[in-house]
Amino acid sequence: MIKLAPNLRVLVIDDMPSIHDDFRKILCPAPSARSEMAALEMALFDDAPPAPAASSAPAQYDVAFALQGQDGVTQADEALTAGRPFALAFVDMRMPPGWDGIETIERLWRLDPQLQVVICTAYSDYSWTEVLRRLDARDRLLVLKKPFDSIEVSQLACTLTAKWNLSQRAALQMSGLEDEVLQRTSELRRTNAALESQVVERKHLENQMVQQDKLASLGQLTTGIAHELSGPMEYVYANLATLAEYFNAMQAMLIAYGKECGEMLESPAQQRLAKLYDRLELDFLQDDVPALMDHSRIGLERVRAIVQDLTDFSRVNTSEPWQWSDLHRGIDATLNLAASELRPHADIVKEYGELPEIECQPSHLNLAIMHLLVNAAQAMGRERGVIHIRTGRSGHGLVWLEVADNGNGIPLDVQQRIFEPFYTTKLKGTGLGLSIASGVIQRHGGNMEVHSSPGAGSTFRILLPVRQPFRTG
Ligand SMILES: Nc1ncnc2c1ncn2[C@@H]1O[C@H](COP(=O)(O)OP(=O)(O)OP(=O)(O)O)[C@@H](O)[C@H]1O
Ligand SMILES: [Mg+2]
């Protein structure tokens, strides 16, 4: 509850000193006169309900007087600056030689729009319509016609100062409420933002868990598929080589037979064999069978590579001993292994920083790096490109590794899918390279980001912890 001392300051602006005396008598009566006034009021409003304690005695007004509008406005200005504004002004209409009542009131309201005003007049130079049009604030303006009755003045003062005080209190309460609403709104906003970021974080974690679950079940599935495929594939592969040897032997025999055939006696059986020999089109078969075998071998090699990918993919979920290892040595070994894939497409530029040994599963990490390097080489167009391999230390026990190429780059819609297993844009891709790599990095408690735009190349950046905090030994 806001409590304010009531403002009982009244300004009387009138060019007649005798009028000032009248106001003084009415508004600031001597103590005996005050009880008379109270009695008068009681008599006048004898059927009124009992008044509240505060208004049961005539109020003690603090009245200031001015003979001219200019002086009145100055006093109002000073009072306002001092933080003690007037609640009410009685303003005479005609005050020669200075401003008239209308002009004075206009100026008073320009200073203080809250001021309640009673315009006092015996007659007016303006029609009342004109007065109201010019002042245009009927809710703060009352008219008191001269000669006035003291009870009228007393009631106007009482009612209008009470009105000023009430509206002031309402405004204060309103601004208090507004402050409270603002405070609550900003609290709500803060809570909302916190909730939103929790939801985002939760979604992110859920996605990660779903992704890990998917990878784990894919890992199991692919282990099975790879195992089932590799046996038959290996014997088809071996059989193909044997078949080629057998075909060579048969071919030699058939060629010899063809030569001998013509010189043999022409028994009916020999004629039938010769016909079959002709139908065989040995010259064509001589070329076509080795070609077919070659294609089958290439196809099989492709299947073998896929099975290898699947095996790698499932292997990243298996355990290799964790050990302290030099990342640079791992990168160099991987570069040697991948040289035949990389050399035809790009030059390699190494920009190694100072690195401590890190706790890792080295062959898994090498596999991840291998996939990034091969992708980088495959991203080059006709022109030979450059692949930068950069490493460095990041604060808080982290190291980073970047594989950056100046290849064809990755469009945004593709970027959103490149870590999905089996997502590929390549004719002969399996789409497992980045899934394998990101699986490895996740198991190391690190993360991998890609920055790329079409035509400007791609950079894959890996962040890895030096130490595995939840592992012992
Ligand atoms: N450095 C790169 N530059 C441009 N595109 C890339 C790069 N690395 C990956 N990509 C895109 O991401 C896709 C997925 O890559 P990922 O290594 O998982 O599979 P892939 O290379 O298509 O097949 P796989 O690696 O199994 O042979 C690629 O098909 C390619 O569109
Ligand atoms: Mg790849």
Coordinates of C-alpha atoms and ligand atoms in Angstrom, one line a residue:
M1 CA 0.0 0.0 0.0
I2 CA 1.5 3.4 -1.0
K3 CA 1.1 6.1 1.6
L4 CA 1.5 9.7 0.7
A5 CA 1.1 12.9 2.8
P6 CA -1.8 14.7 1.1
N7 CA -1.0 17.6 -1.1
L8 CA -3.0 20.6 0.1
R9 CA -1.1 23.3 -1.7
V10 CA -3.4 25.8 -3.4
L11 CA -2.5 28.8 -5.7
V12 CA -4.8 31.8 -6.0
I13 CA -4.2 34.1 -9.0
D14 CA -6.3 37.2 -8.9
D15 CA -5.5 40.9 -9.5
M16 CA -7.7 42.0 -6.6
P17 CA -5.9 41.9 -3.2
S18 CA -9.4 41.8 -1.5
I19 CA -10.1 38.5 -3.2
H20 CA -6.9 37.1 -1.8
D21 CA -8.2 38.1 1.7
D22 CA -11.5 36.3 1.0
F23 CA -9.6 33.1 0.0
R24 CA -7.3 33.4 3.0
K25 CA -10.3 33.6 5.3
I26 CA -12.0 30.6 3.7
L27 CA -9.0 28.3 3.2
C28 CA -6.8 29.3 6.2
P29 CA -9.3 30.2 8.9
A30 CA -8.2 31.0 12.5
P31 CA -8.7 27.8 14.7
S32 CA -12.1 29.2 16.2
A33 CA -13.3 30.0 12.7
R34 CA -12.4 26.5 11.6
S35 CA -14.8 24.8 14.0
E36 CA -17.5 27.2 12.8
M37 CA -16.7 26.2 9.3
A38 CA -16.9 22.5 10.4
A39 CA -20.3 23.2 11.9
L40 CA -21.4 25.0 8.8
E41 CA -20.4 22.1 6.7
M42 CA -22.2 19.6 9.0
A43 CA -25.3 21.7 8.8
L44 CA -25.1 21.9 5.1
F45 CA -24.5 18.2 4.5
D46 CA -26.5 16.9 7.5
D47 CA -28.0 14.0 5.6
A48 CA -24.6 12.9 4.4
P49 CA -23.1 9.7 5.8
P50 CA -20.4 10.3 8.5
A51 CA -17.2 11.6 6.8
P52 CA -13.9 9.7 7.1
A53 CA -11.7 10.9 10.0
A54 CA -9.3 12.7 7.6
S55 CA -12.0 14.9 6.2
S56 CA -14.1 15.4 9.3
A57 CA -12.1 18.6 10.2
P58 CA -11.6 21.3 7.5
A59 CA -8.4 20.8 5.8
Q60 CA -5.3 22.9 6.5
Y61 CA -4.5 24.3 3.1
D62 CA -1.1 25.8 2.2
V63 CA -2.2 28.7 0.1
A64 CA 0.0 30.9 -2.2
F65 CA -1.2 34.1 -3.8
A66 CA -0.3 35.9 -7.1
L67 CA -1.7 39.2 -8.5
Q68 CA -0.8 38.4 -12.1
G69 CA -0.7 35.4 -14.3
Q70 CA 3.0 35.7 -14.9
D71 CA 3.8 35.6 -11.2
G72 CA 1.4 32.7 -10.7
V73 CA 3.1 30.6 -13.4
T74 CA 6.5 31.5 -11.9
Q75 CA 5.4 30.3 -8.5
A76 CA 3.9 27.1 -10.0
D77 CA 7.2 26.5 -11.8
E78 CA 9.3 26.9 -8.6
A79 CA 7.0 24.7 -6.6
L80 CA 7.3 22.0 -9.3
T81 CA 11.1 22.2 -9.4
A82 CA 11.1 22.0 -5.6
G83 CA 9.0 18.8 -5.8
R84 CA 6.1 20.5 -4.0
P85 CA 3.6 21.1 -6.9
F86 CA 0.3 22.8 -6.3
A87 CA -2.7 20.5 -6.4
L88 CA -5.2 23.3 -7.2
A89 CA -5.2 26.8 -8.7
F90 CA -8.1 29.4 -8.5
V91 CA -7.5 31.6 -11.5
D92 CA -9.4 34.9 -12.2
M93 CA -10.6 35.4 -15.8
R94 CA -9.7 39.1 -16.2
M95 CA -6.4 40.4 -14.8
P96 CA -5.3 43.5 -16.6
P97 CA -2.6 44.4 -17.6
G98 CA -1.2 40.9 -17.7
W99 CA -2.3 37.6 -19.2
D100 CA -5.9 36.8 -18.8
G101 CA -7.2 33.7 -17.1
I102 CA -7.2 31.5 -20.2
E103 CA -3.6 32.3 -21.1
T104 CA -2.5 31.8 -17.6
I105 CA -4.2 28.4 -17.3
E106 CA -2.7 27.3 -20.7
R107 CA 0.7 28.1 -19.4
L108 CA 0.1 26.5 -16.0
W109 CA -1.0 23.2 -17.7
R110 CA 2.0 23.3 -20.1
L111 CA 4.1 23.2 -16.9
D112 CA 2.0 20.8 -14.9
P113 CA -0.8 18.9 -16.7
Q114 CA -2.0 17.4 -13.4
L115 CA -2.9 20.7 -11.8
Q116 CA -6.7 21.1 -11.0
V117 CA -8.0 24.5 -12.0
V118 CA -11.0 26.6 -11.0
I119 CA -11.7 29.5 -13.3
C120 CA -13.3 32.4 -11.4
T121 CA -15.3 35.0 -13.2
A122 CA -18.1 37.5 -13.0
Y123 CA -18.4 37.7 -16.7
S124 CA -16.3 36.5 -19.6
D125 CA -14.6 38.1 -22.6
Y126 CA -15.1 34.7 -24.2
S127 CA -18.1 32.6 -24.7
W128 CA -18.0 29.4 -22.6
T129 CA -17.7 27.3 -25.7
E130 CA -14.6 29.3 -26.7
V131 CA -13.1 28.9 -23.2
L132 CA -13.6 25.1 -23.3
R133 CA -12.3 24.9 -26.9
R134 CA -9.1 26.7 -26.0
L135 CA -8.5 24.9 -22.7
D136 CA -9.7 21.5 -23.9
A137 CA -9.3 19.8 -20.5
R138 CA -12.7 19.6 -19.0
D139 CA -11.7 16.9 -16.6
R140 CA -9.4 19.3 -14.7
L141 CA -11.4 22.5 -15.0
L142 CA -14.3 23.9 -12.9
V143 CA -16.1 27.2 -13.2
L144 CA -16.8 29.4 -10.2
K145 CA -19.0 32.4 -10.9
K146 CA -18.5 35.6 -8.9
P147 CA -19.6 36.6 -6.3
F148 CA -18.8 33.3 -4.8
D149 CA -20.0 31.7 -1.6
S150 CA -17.4 30.6 0.9
I151 CA -18.9 27.1 1.2
E152 CA -18.5 26.7 -2.6
V153 CA -14.9 27.7 -2.4
S154 CA -14.3 25.4 0.6
Q155 CA -16.0 22.5 -1.2
L156 CA -14.1 23.0 -4.4
A157 CA -10.8 23.1 -2.6
C158 CA -11.6 20.0 -0.6
T159 CA -12.9 18.0 -3.6
L160 CA -10.3 19.0 -6.1
T161 CA -7.3 18.6 -3.8
A162 CA -8.7 15.1 -2.9
K163 CA -9.1 14.4 -6.6
W164 CA -5.4 15.4 -7.3
N165 CA -4.3 13.2 -4.4
L166 CA -6.3 10.2 -5.6
S167 CA -5.2 10.4 -9.1
Q168 CA -1.6 10.8 -8.0
R169 CA -2.0 7.7 -5.8
A170 CA -3.6 5.8 -8.7
A171 CA -0.7 6.8 -11.0
L172 CA 1.8 5.6 -8.4
Q173 CA 0.0 2.3 -7.9
M174 CA -0.2 1.9 -11.6
S175 CA 3.5 2.5 -12.1
G176 CA 4.2 0.1 -9.2
L177 CA 2.1 -2.5 -10.9
E178 CA 3.8 -1.8 -14.2
D179 CA 7.2 -2.2 -12.5
E180 CA 6.0 -5.5 -11.0
V181 CA 4.7 -6.6 -14.4
L182 CA 8.0 -5.7 -16.0
Q183 CA 9.9 -7.5 -13.3
R184 CA 7.7 -10.6 -13.6
T185 CA 7.9 -10.5 -17.4
S186 CA 11.7 -10.4 -17.4
E187 CA 11.8 -13.2 -14.8
L188 CA 9.5 -15.2 -17.1
R189 CA 11.7 -14.4 -20.1
R190 CA 14.8 -15.6 -18.2
T191 CA 13.0 -18.8 -17.1
N192 CA 11.8 -19.3 -20.7
A193 CA 15.2 -18.8 -22.1
A194 CA 16.7 -21.3 -19.6
L195 CA 14.0 -23.8 -20.4
E196 CA 14.5 -23.3 -24.1
S197 CA 18.2 -24.0 -23.8
Q198 CA 17.5 -27.0 -21.7
V199 CA 15.1 -28.3 -24.3
V200 CA 17.7 -27.7 -27.0
E201 CA 20.4 -29.4 -25.0
R202 CA 18.1 -32.3 -24.2
K203 CA 17.2 -32.7 -27.9
H204 CA 20.9 -32.6 -28.8
L205 CA 21.6 -35.4 -26.2
E206 CA 18.7 -37.4 -27.3
N207 CA 19.8 -37.1 -30.9
Q208 CA 23.3 -38.2 -29.9
M209 CA 21.9 -41.2 -28.0
V210 CA 19.7 -42.2 -30.9
Q211 CA 22.7 -41.8 -33.3
Q212 CA 24.9 -43.9 -31.0
D213 CA 22.1 -46.5 -30.6
K214 CA 21.8 -46.6 -34.4
L215 CA 25.5 -46.9 -34.8
A216 CA 25.7 -49.7 -32.2
S217 CA 23.0 -51.7 -33.9
L218 CA 24.4 -51.0 -37.3
G219 CA 27.7 -52.2 -36.0
Q220 CA 26.2 -55.5 -34.9
L221 CA 24.4 -55.9 -38.2
T222 CA 27.4 -55.1 -40.3
T223 CA 29.6 -57.5 -38.3
G224 CA 27.2 -60.2 -39.2
I225 CA 26.9 -59.2 -42.8
A226 CA 30.6 -58.8 -43.2
H227 CA 31.3 -62.2 -41.7
E228 CA 28.7 -63.9 -43.8
L229 CA 29.9 -62.2 -47.0
S230 CA 33.6 -62.6 -46.6
G231 CA 33.7 -66.4 -46.6
P232 CA 31.8 -67.0 -49.9
M233 CA 33.5 -63.9 -51.4
E234 CA 37.0 -65.2 -50.7
Y235 CA 36.3 -68.6 -52.3
V236 CA 34.6 -67.0 -55.4
Y237 CA 37.7 -64.8 -55.6
A238 CA 40.1 -67.8 -55.3
N239 CA 38.0 -69.9 -57.7
L240 CA 38.1 -67.1 -60.3
A241 CA 41.9 -67.3 -60.3
T242 CA 41.8 -71.1 -60.6
L243 CA 39.2 -70.8 -63.3
A244 CA 41.4 -68.4 -65.3
E245 CA 44.3 -71.0 -65.1
Y246 CA 41.9 -73.8 -66.2
F247 CA 40.6 -71.7 -69.1
N248 CA 44.2 -71.0 -70.3
A249 CA 44.9 -74.7 -70.3
M250 CA 41.6 -75.5 -72.1
Q251 CA 42.3 -72.8 -74.6
A252 CA 45.7 -74.2 -75.5
M253 CA 44.1 -77.6 -75.9
L254 CA 41.3 -76.2 -78.1
I255 CA 43.7 -74.2 -80.3
A256 CA 45.8 -77.4 -80.8
Y257 CA 42.7 -79.4 -81.5
G258 CA 41.5 -76.8 -84.1
K259 CA 44.8 -77.0 -85.9
E260 CA 44.9 -80.8 -85.9
C261 CA 41.2 -81.1 -86.9
G262 CA 41.6 -80.2 -90.5
E263 CA 44.3 -82.8 -91.1
M264 CA 42.2 -85.7 -89.7
L265 CA 40.3 -88.2 -91.8
E266 CA 36.7 -87.1 -92.2
S267 CA 34.7 -89.7 -90.3
P268 CA 31.1 -88.7 -89.4
A269 CA 32.2 -88.2 -85.8
Q270 CA 35.0 -86.0 -86.8
Q271 CA 32.7 -83.9 -89.0
R272 CA 30.3 -83.4 -86.0
L273 CA 33.2 -82.3 -83.8
A274 CA 34.4 -79.9 -86.5
K275 CA 30.9 -78.4 -86.7
L276 CA 30.9 -77.9 -82.9
Y277 CA 34.3 -76.4 -83.1
D278 CA 33.2 -73.9 -85.6
R279 CA 30.1 -73.0 -83.6
L280 CA 32.3 -72.4 -80.5
E281 CA 33.7 -69.3 -82.2
L282 CA 37.0 -69.9 -80.4
D283 CA 38.5 -66.6 -81.6
F284 CA 35.8 -64.6 -79.9
L285 CA 35.9 -66.6 -76.7
Q286 CA 39.6 -66.2 -76.6
D287 CA 39.1 -62.5 -76.1
D288 CA 35.8 -62.4 -74.3
V289 CA 36.3 -65.0 -71.5
P290 CA 39.4 -63.3 -70.1
A291 CA 37.5 -60.0 -70.3
L292 CA 34.5 -61.4 -68.4
M293 CA 36.8 -62.9 -65.8
D294 CA 38.6 -59.5 -65.4
H295 CA 35.3 -57.7 -64.9
S296 CA 34.2 -60.3 -62.3
R297 CA 37.5 -59.8 -60.5
I298 CA 37.1 -56.0 -60.4
G299 CA 33.5 -56.5 -59.2
L300 CA 34.7 -58.8 -56.5
E301 CA 37.4 -56.4 -55.4
R302 CA 34.8 -53.8 -55.0
V303 CA 32.7 -56.2 -52.9
R304 CA 35.8 -56.9 -50.9
A305 CA 36.3 -53.2 -50.3
I306 CA 32.8 -52.9 -49.1
V307 CA 33.2 -55.8 -46.8
Q308 CA 36.4 -54.3 -45.5
D309 CA 34.5 -51.0 -44.8
L310 CA 31.8 -52.9 -43.0
T311 CA 34.4 -54.7 -40.9
D312 CA 36.1 -51.4 -40.1
F313 CA 32.7 -49.9 -39.2
S314 CA 31.9 -52.7 -36.8
R315 CA 35.5 -52.7 -35.5
V316 CA 35.2 -49.2 -34.2
N317 CA 32.7 -50.5 -31.7
T318 CA 35.1 -53.2 -30.5
S319 CA 37.8 -52.6 -28.0
E320 CA 41.4 -52.0 -28.9
P321 CA 43.8 -51.3 -26.0
W322 CA 44.0 -47.7 -25.0
Q323 CA 47.5 -46.4 -25.0
W324 CA 49.6 -43.2 -25.0
S325 CA 50.5 -42.5 -28.5
D326 CA 52.0 -39.8 -30.8
L327 CA 49.3 -38.5 -33.1
H328 CA 51.8 -37.2 -35.7
R329 CA 53.3 -40.7 -36.0
G330 CA 49.8 -42.1 -36.6
I331 CA 49.1 -39.4 -39.3
D332 CA 52.5 -40.2 -41.1
A333 CA 51.8 -43.9 -41.1
T334 CA 48.3 -43.3 -42.5
L335 CA 49.7 -41.0 -45.2
N336 CA 52.1 -43.8 -46.3
L337 CA 49.3 -46.3 -46.4
A338 CA 47.0 -44.0 -48.4
A339 CA 49.7 -42.7 -50.7
S340 CA 48.5 -44.5 -53.8
E341 CA 45.0 -43.0 -53.2
L342 CA 46.2 -39.5 -52.5
R343 CA 49.2 -38.9 -54.7
P344 CA 47.4 -38.8 -58.1
H345 CA 45.0 -36.1 -56.8
A346 CA 46.7 -33.8 -54.4
D347 CA 49.9 -32.6 -52.7
I348 CA 50.0 -33.0 -49.0
V349 CA 51.1 -30.1 -46.8
K350 CA 51.8 -30.9 -43.1
E351 CA 51.6 -28.1 -40.6
Y352 CA 52.1 -29.9 -37.3
G353 CA 52.1 -28.0 -34.0
E354 CA 53.6 -29.1 -30.7
L355 CA 51.5 -32.0 -29.4
P356 CA 51.8 -34.2 -26.3
E357 CA 51.1 -37.9 -26.6
I358 CA 47.4 -38.6 -26.3
E359 CA 45.5 -41.4 -24.7
C360 CA 43.8 -43.2 -27.6
Q361 CA 43.1 -46.3 -29.6
P362 CA 45.7 -45.5 -32.3
S363 CA 44.6 -47.8 -35.1
H364 CA 41.0 -46.5 -34.8
L365 CA 42.2 -42.9 -34.9
N366 CA 44.4 -43.7 -38.0
L367 CA 41.3 -45.3 -39.7
A368 CA 39.3 -42.1 -39.0
I369 CA 42.1 -39.9 -40.4
M370 CA 42.4 -42.2 -43.4
H371 CA 38.7 -41.7 -44.3
L372 CA 39.1 -37.9 -44.1
L373 CA 42.2 -38.0 -46.3
V374 CA 40.6 -40.2 -48.9
N375 CA 37.5 -38.0 -49.0
A376 CA 39.7 -34.9 -49.4
A377 CA 41.5 -36.5 -52.4
Q378 CA 38.2 -37.6 -53.9
A379 CA 36.9 -34.1 -53.7
M380 CA 39.4 -32.8 -56.2
G381 CA 38.3 -32.0 -59.7
R382 CA 40.4 -32.5 -62.8
E383 CA 43.1 -30.2 -61.4
R384 CA 45.5 -31.4 -58.8
G385 CA 44.7 -30.0 -55.4
V386 CA 46.3 -29.4 -52.0
I387 CA 45.4 -31.1 -48.7
H388 CA 46.6 -29.4 -45.5
I389 CA 47.0 -31.4 -42.4
R390 CA 47.2 -29.2 -39.4
T391 CA 47.5 -30.0 -35.7
G392 CA 47.7 -28.0 -32.5
R393 CA 47.0 -27.8 -28.8
S394 CA 44.0 -26.2 -27.5
G395 CA 43.7 -25.1 -23.8
H396 CA 42.0 -27.3 -21.2
G397 CA 43.8 -30.6 -22.1
L398 CA 42.6 -30.7 -25.7
V399 CA 44.4 -31.2 -29.1
W400 CA 43.0 -30.5 -32.5
L401 CA 43.6 -31.9 -36.0
E402 CA 42.4 -30.4 -39.3
V403 CA 42.2 -32.0 -42.7
A404 CA 41.5 -29.1 -45.2
D405 CA 41.2 -29.5 -48.9
N406 CA 40.6 -27.1 -51.8
G407 CA 38.2 -29.5 -53.5
N408 CA 34.7 -29.1 -54.7
G409 CA 33.2 -28.3 -51.2
I410 CA 29.9 -29.6 -49.7
P411 CA 26.5 -27.9 -50.3
L412 CA 24.6 -27.1 -47.1
D413 CA 21.9 -29.7 -47.7
V414 CA 24.5 -32.4 -48.2
Q415 CA 26.4 -31.3 -45.1
Q416 CA 23.4 -32.1 -42.9
R417 CA 23.6 -35.7 -44.0
I418 CA 27.2 -36.6 -44.4
F419 CA 27.6 -38.3 -41.0
E420 CA 24.6 -40.6 -41.7
P421 CA 25.7 -44.2 -42.3
F422 CA 25.4 -45.2 -46.0
Y423 CA 24.9 -41.6 -47.1
T424 CA 27.0 -41.0 -50.2
T425 CA 27.0 -38.8 -53.2
K426 CA 29.6 -40.9 -55.0
L427 CA 28.9 -43.5 -57.6
K428 CA 31.1 -46.0 -55.9
G429 CA 30.9 -44.8 -52.4
T430 CA 29.6 -46.9 -49.5
G431 CA 28.8 -43.8 -47.4
L432 CA 30.5 -45.3 -44.3
G433 CA 33.7 -43.3 -44.2
L434 CA 32.5 -40.4 -42.1
S435 CA 30.3 -42.6 -39.9
I436 CA 33.3 -44.6 -39.0
A437 CA 35.4 -41.5 -38.4
S438 CA 32.8 -39.8 -36.2
G439 CA 32.2 -43.1 -34.3
V440 CA 35.9 -43.2 -33.5
I441 CA 36.0 -39.6 -32.4
Q442 CA 33.0 -40.0 -30.2
R443 CA 34.4 -43.0 -28.5
H444 CA 37.5 -40.9 -27.8
G445 CA 35.3 -38.2 -26.1
G446 CA 36.0 -35.7 -28.9
N447 CA 34.0 -34.1 -31.6
M448 CA 34.3 -33.4 -35.3
E449 CA 33.0 -30.4 -37.2
V450 CA 32.9 -29.5 -40.9
H451 CA 33.3 -26.1 -42.5
S452 CA 32.6 -26.1 -46.1
S453 CA 31.1 -24.2 -49.0
P454 CA 30.7 -25.3 -52.6
G455 CA 33.7 -24.4 -54.7
A456 CA 35.8 -23.3 -51.7
G457 CA 36.9 -26.7 -50.3
S458 CA 36.2 -28.3 -47.0
T459 CA 37.8 -28.4 -43.6
F460 CA 37.2 -31.2 -41.1
R461 CA 38.3 -30.3 -37.6
I462 CA 38.6 -32.9 -34.9
L463 CA 39.0 -32.0 -31.2
L464 CA 40.4 -34.7 -28.9
P465 CA 41.0 -34.8 -25.2
V466 CA 44.7 -35.6 -24.2
R467 CA 43.5 -37.9 -21.4
Q468 CA 40.5 -40.1 -21.2
P469 CA 39.0 -39.0 -18.0
F470 CA 36.8 -42.0 -17.4
R471 CA 39.5 -44.6 -18.1
T472 CA 42.1 -46.0 -15.8
G473 CA 45.6 -47.1 -16.7
Ligands
LIG1 N1 36.3 -33.5 -48.2 C1 35.1 -33.6 -48.8 N2 34.8 -32.8 -49.9 C2 33.5 -32.9 -50.4 N3 32.6 -33.7 -50.1 C3 32.9 -34.6 -49.0 C4 34.1 -34.5 -48.3 N4 34.1 -35.4 -47.4 C5 32.9 -36.0 -47.4 N5 32.1 -35.5 -48.4 C6 30.7 -35.8 -48.7 O1 30.2 -36.7 -47.7 C7 29.7 -37.8 -48.2 C8 29.8 -39.0 -47.2 O2 31.2 -39.2 -47.0 P1 31.6 -40.6 -46.5 O3 33.1 -40.7 -46.4 O4 30.8 -41.0 -45.3 O5 31.1 -41.6 -47.6 P2 31.7 -41.7 -49.1 O6 33.0 -41.1 -49.2 O7 30.7 -41.3 -50.1 O8 31.9 -43.3 -49.3 P3 33.0 -44.2 -48.6 O9 33.8 -43.3 -47.7 O10 32.2 -45.2 -47.8 O11 33.7 -44.7 -49.7 C9 30.4 -38.0 -49.5 O12 29.7 -38.8 -50.4 C10 30.6 -36.6 -50.0 O13 29.4 -36.2 -50.6
MG2 MG 34.6 -41.5 -47.9

